[in-house]
Short mmCIF file of C-alpha atoms in Angstrom, two decimals:
data_model
loop_
_atom_site.label_atom_id
_atom_site.label_comp_id
_atom_site.label_asym_id
_atom_site.label_seq_id
_atom_site.Cartn_x
_atom_site.Cartn_y
_atom_site.Cartn_z
CA UNK A 1 -109.97 27.97 85.38
CA UNK A 2 -110.75 25.54 88.19
CA UNK A 3 -107.83 26.53 90.39
CA UNK A 4 -109.42 29.70 91.90
CA UNK A 5 -112.61 27.79 92.67
CA UNK A 6 -110.63 25.03 94.36
CA UNK A 7 -108.95 27.50 96.66
CA UNK A 8 -112.24 29.26 97.24
CA UNK A 9 -113.69 26.00 98.48
CA UNK A 10 -110.73 25.47 100.85
CA UNK A 11 -111.04 29.03 102.09
CA UNK A 12 -114.71 28.35 102.84
CA UNK A 13 -114.43 24.85 104.29
CA UNK A 14 -111.50 25.32 106.67
CA UNK A 15 -112.86 28.19 108.83
CA UNK A 16 -116.43 26.85 108.65
CA UNK A 17 -115.32 23.43 109.90
CA UNK A 18 -113.01 24.71 112.58
CA UNK A 19 -115.34 27.34 114.06
CA UNK A 20 -118.59 25.34 113.89
CA UNK A 21 -116.80 22.35 115.52
CA UNK A 22 -115.26 24.57 118.23
CA UNK A 23 -118.58 26.22 119.03
CA UNK A 24 -120.41 22.91 118.90
CA UNK A 25 -117.96 21.28 121.33
CA UNK A 26 -118.29 24.19 123.72
CA UNK A 27 -122.10 24.12 123.54
CA UNK A 28 -122.15 20.34 123.89
CA UNK A 29 -119.99 20.47 127.01
CA UNK A 30 -122.13 23.14 128.58
CA UNK A 31 -125.40 21.29 127.82
CA UNK A 32 -124.07 17.91 128.94
CA UNK A 33 -121.86 18.58 131.93
CA UNK A 34 -122.11 22.23 132.94
CA UNK A 35 -125.87 22.75 132.83
CA UNK A 36 -127.48 26.05 133.69
CA UNK A 37 -131.02 27.07 134.35
CA UNK A 38 -132.99 26.83 131.15
CA UNK A 39 -130.55 24.50 129.40
CA UNK A 40 -133.25 21.93 128.77
CA UNK A 41 -135.32 24.61 127.03
CA UNK A 42 -132.53 26.05 124.92
CA UNK A 43 -131.31 22.65 123.67
CA UNK A 44 -134.48 21.85 121.65
CA UNK A 45 -134.34 25.31 120.06
CA UNK A 46 -130.76 24.64 118.97
CA UNK A 47 -131.77 21.29 117.50
CA UNK A 48 -134.63 22.93 115.63
CA UNK A 49 -132.04 24.62 113.50
CA UNK A 50 -131.04 21.23 112.07
CA UNK A 51 -134.44 20.85 110.40
CA UNK A 52 -134.69 24.28 108.77
CA UNK A 53 -134.09 23.88 105.01
CA UNK A 54 -131.63 26.23 103.36
CA UNK A 55 -134.26 27.50 100.92
CA UNK A 56 -136.55 28.84 103.65
CA UNK A 57 -133.90 31.15 105.16
CA UNK A 58 -131.92 32.33 102.12
CA UNK A 59 -133.63 35.67 101.75
CA UNK A 60 -133.46 36.72 105.41
CA UNK A 61 -129.90 35.38 105.60
CA UNK A 62 -128.85 37.43 102.62
CA UNK A 63 -130.45 40.51 104.18
CA UNK A 64 -128.65 39.84 107.45
CA UNK A 65 -125.28 39.41 105.71
CA UNK A 66 -125.76 42.70 103.81
CA UNK A 67 -126.74 44.46 107.04
CA UNK A 68 -123.56 43.45 108.85
CA UNK A 69 -121.47 43.97 105.76
CA UNK A 70 -120.17 40.38 105.41
CA UNK A 71 -120.20 39.19 101.81
CA UNK A 72 -118.24 36.95 99.48
CA UNK A 73 -116.23 34.07 101.01
CA UNK A 74 -116.46 35.42 104.61
CA UNK A 75 -120.25 35.60 104.31
CA UNK A 76 -120.38 32.11 102.81
CA UNK A 77 -118.22 30.70 105.62
CA UNK A 78 -120.32 32.48 108.23
CA UNK A 79 -123.52 31.02 106.81
CA UNK A 80 -122.06 27.52 107.06
CA UNK A 81 -120.82 28.15 110.62
CA UNK A 82 -124.28 29.26 111.70
CA UNK A 83 -125.96 26.33 110.03
CA UNK A 84 -123.35 23.87 111.34
CA UNK A 85 -123.69 24.77 115.04
CA UNK A 86 -126.92 22.74 115.71
CA UNK A 87 -125.59 19.43 114.35
CA UNK A 88 -122.14 19.79 115.94
CA UNK A 89 -123.80 20.75 119.25
CA UNK A 90 -125.93 17.59 119.18
CA UNK A 91 -122.93 15.45 118.21
CA UNK A 92 -120.69 16.73 121.03
CA UNK A 93 -123.49 16.86 123.60
CA UNK A 94 -124.30 13.20 123.12
CA UNK A 95 -120.68 12.24 123.29
CA UNK A 96 -119.97 14.23 126.45
CA UNK A 97 -123.10 12.90 128.07
CA UNK A 98 -121.61 9.39 127.89
CA UNK A 99 -118.52 10.43 129.84
CA UNK A 100 -118.52 9.58 133.58
CA UNK A 101 -119.83 12.47 135.69
CA UNK A 102 -117.36 11.53 138.43
CA UNK A 103 -114.48 12.83 136.29
CA UNK A 104 -115.93 16.29 136.22
CA UNK A 105 -116.89 16.27 139.89
CA UNK A 106 -113.29 15.28 140.80
CA UNK A 107 -111.90 18.04 138.56
CA UNK A 108 -114.10 20.63 140.22
CA UNK A 109 -113.14 19.43 143.67
CA UNK A 110 -109.48 19.81 142.64
CA UNK A 111 -110.18 23.46 141.87
CA UNK A 112 -110.64 23.22 138.08
CA UNK A 113 -112.71 26.00 136.54
CA UNK A 114 -114.83 25.86 133.40
CA UNK A 115 -112.11 26.64 130.88
CA UNK A 116 -109.42 24.54 132.60
CA UNK A 117 -111.67 21.48 132.66
CA UNK A 118 -112.71 22.03 129.09
CA UNK A 119 -109.19 22.41 127.66
CA UNK A 120 -107.25 20.02 129.93
CA UNK A 121 -109.82 17.30 130.56
CA UNK A 122 -112.53 17.34 127.91
CA UNK A 123 -110.69 18.14 124.68
CA UNK A 124 -107.98 15.47 125.14
CA UNK A 125 -110.75 12.85 125.35
CA UNK A 126 -112.59 14.25 122.34
CA UNK A 127 -110.39 13.18 119.44
CA UNK A 128 -112.85 10.61 117.94
CA UNK A 129 -115.83 12.93 118.11
CA UNK A 130 -113.82 15.93 116.85
CA UNK A 131 -113.01 13.91 113.77
CA UNK A 132 -116.64 12.86 113.35
CA UNK A 133 -117.74 16.51 113.51
CA UNK A 134 -114.99 17.55 111.14
CA UNK A 135 -115.91 14.88 108.60
CA UNK A 136 -119.57 15.81 108.70
CA UNK A 137 -118.82 19.51 108.28
CA UNK A 138 -116.20 19.10 105.58
CA UNK A 139 -118.53 16.88 103.60
CA UNK A 140 -121.56 19.10 104.04
CA UNK A 141 -119.82 22.39 103.37
CA UNK A 142 -117.67 21.19 100.50
CA UNK A 143 -120.62 19.64 98.67
CA UNK A 144 -122.98 22.58 99.19
CA UNK A 145 -124.27 24.27 96.07
CA UNK A 146 -127.17 26.51 97.08
CA UNK A 147 -125.33 28.67 99.55
CA UNK A 148 -122.24 28.85 97.31
CA UNK A 149 -124.43 30.06 94.46
CA UNK A 150 -126.24 32.59 96.68
CA UNK A 151 -123.42 34.14 98.77
CA UNK A 152 -120.16 33.69 96.89
CA UNK A 153 -120.73 35.93 93.92
CA UNK A 154 -118.97 35.52 90.56
CA UNK A 155 -115.50 36.17 91.99
CA UNK A 156 -115.59 33.61 94.78
CA UNK A 157 -117.48 30.64 93.41
CA UNK A 158 -116.64 27.31 95.09
CA UNK A 159 -115.97 24.11 93.19
CA UNK A 160 -119.56 22.84 93.17
CA UNK A 161 -120.85 26.04 91.50
CA UNK A 162 -118.00 26.19 89.03
CA UNK A 163 -118.46 22.51 88.20
CA UNK A 164 -122.11 23.10 87.43
CA UNK A 165 -121.25 26.04 85.22
CA UNK A 166 -118.63 24.03 83.40
CA UNK A 167 -120.76 20.98 82.74
CA UNK A 168 -123.95 22.82 81.81
CA UNK A 169 -122.36 25.32 79.40
CA UNK A 170 -124.23 25.45 76.10
CA UNK A 171 -121.59 27.23 74.01
CA UNK A 172 -118.60 25.74 72.23
CA UNK A 173 -117.52 22.17 72.07
CA UNK A 174 -118.37 19.94 75.03
CA UNK A 175 -115.08 18.67 76.52
CA UNK A 176 -115.99 15.52 78.35
CA UNK A 177 -112.46 14.90 79.51
CA UNK A 178 -112.31 18.31 81.21
CA UNK A 179 -115.75 17.77 82.76
CA UNK A 180 -114.71 14.39 84.15
CA UNK A 181 -111.45 15.79 85.50
CA UNK A 182 -113.35 18.57 87.23
CA UNK A 183 -115.84 16.09 88.68
CA UNK A 184 -113.07 13.91 90.08
CA UNK A 185 -111.28 16.92 91.50
CA UNK A 186 -114.47 18.12 93.23
CA UNK A 187 -115.16 14.71 94.79
CA UNK A 188 -111.51 14.00 95.73
CA UNK A 189 -111.46 16.04 98.94
CA UNK A 190 -114.39 14.42 100.78
CA UNK A 191 -113.28 10.97 99.58
CA UNK A 192 -109.77 11.61 100.88
CA UNK A 193 -111.16 12.74 104.23
CA UNK A 194 -113.16 9.52 104.61
CA UNK A 195 -110.29 7.27 103.56
CA UNK A 196 -107.75 8.92 105.84
CA UNK A 197 -109.92 9.17 108.97
CA UNK A 198 -112.46 6.38 108.51
CA UNK A 199 -111.39 4.38 111.56
CA UNK A 200 -111.67 7.48 113.79
CA UNK A 201 -115.16 8.12 112.32
CA UNK A 202 -116.30 4.67 113.28
CA UNK A 203 -114.85 5.04 116.78
CA UNK A 204 -116.57 8.39 117.26
CA UNK A 205 -119.92 7.09 116.12
CA UNK A 206 -119.61 4.08 118.40
CA UNK A 207 -118.59 6.29 121.30
CA UNK A 208 -121.80 8.28 121.27
CA UNK A 209 -122.13 10.45 118.20
CA UNK A 210 -125.62 9.15 117.50
CA UNK A 211 -126.44 7.88 120.95
#
């Protein structure tokens, strides 16, 4: 019973984490080292998205998803990608701002363009902050309940929604051992992520994630 929901959560978390981190790193690099006219105006608007609560945008977001025809797990992943871009942008922007400007000036003098500098210079130095962004996104997306309940539908419920349905059922005998097993299974993924990449998380934070 829990197996489909477990795979639904993975199908939601993986693309949401990868795409929001990729877009956040690109935005952060542009805002920190490849500034354009109006960048200082756009950046506060991006950050404003961090402080918009889920509940205030659910109805327009549902209408938007229905308009573009994206529902179920793709719609749920897209919602988390959109909502993850502001925090990942801030994280990467602060990290890239701490890197020496001389590196980028030298790369441009050597003929490096935007994409070449980004892929060959910036990304190889970004391992700690990439892991920080991935941990934050995995934790936030995996533990989300409201968006999973709103966008997934009955066929694509993630673990958090299924766990709530299982524990709060009012019919039949209450199986506490099953409830506990489901709770441990739901919490195992974020715990494993922290245990396996904790030292990189600390390095990324110290290198400028919250500078």
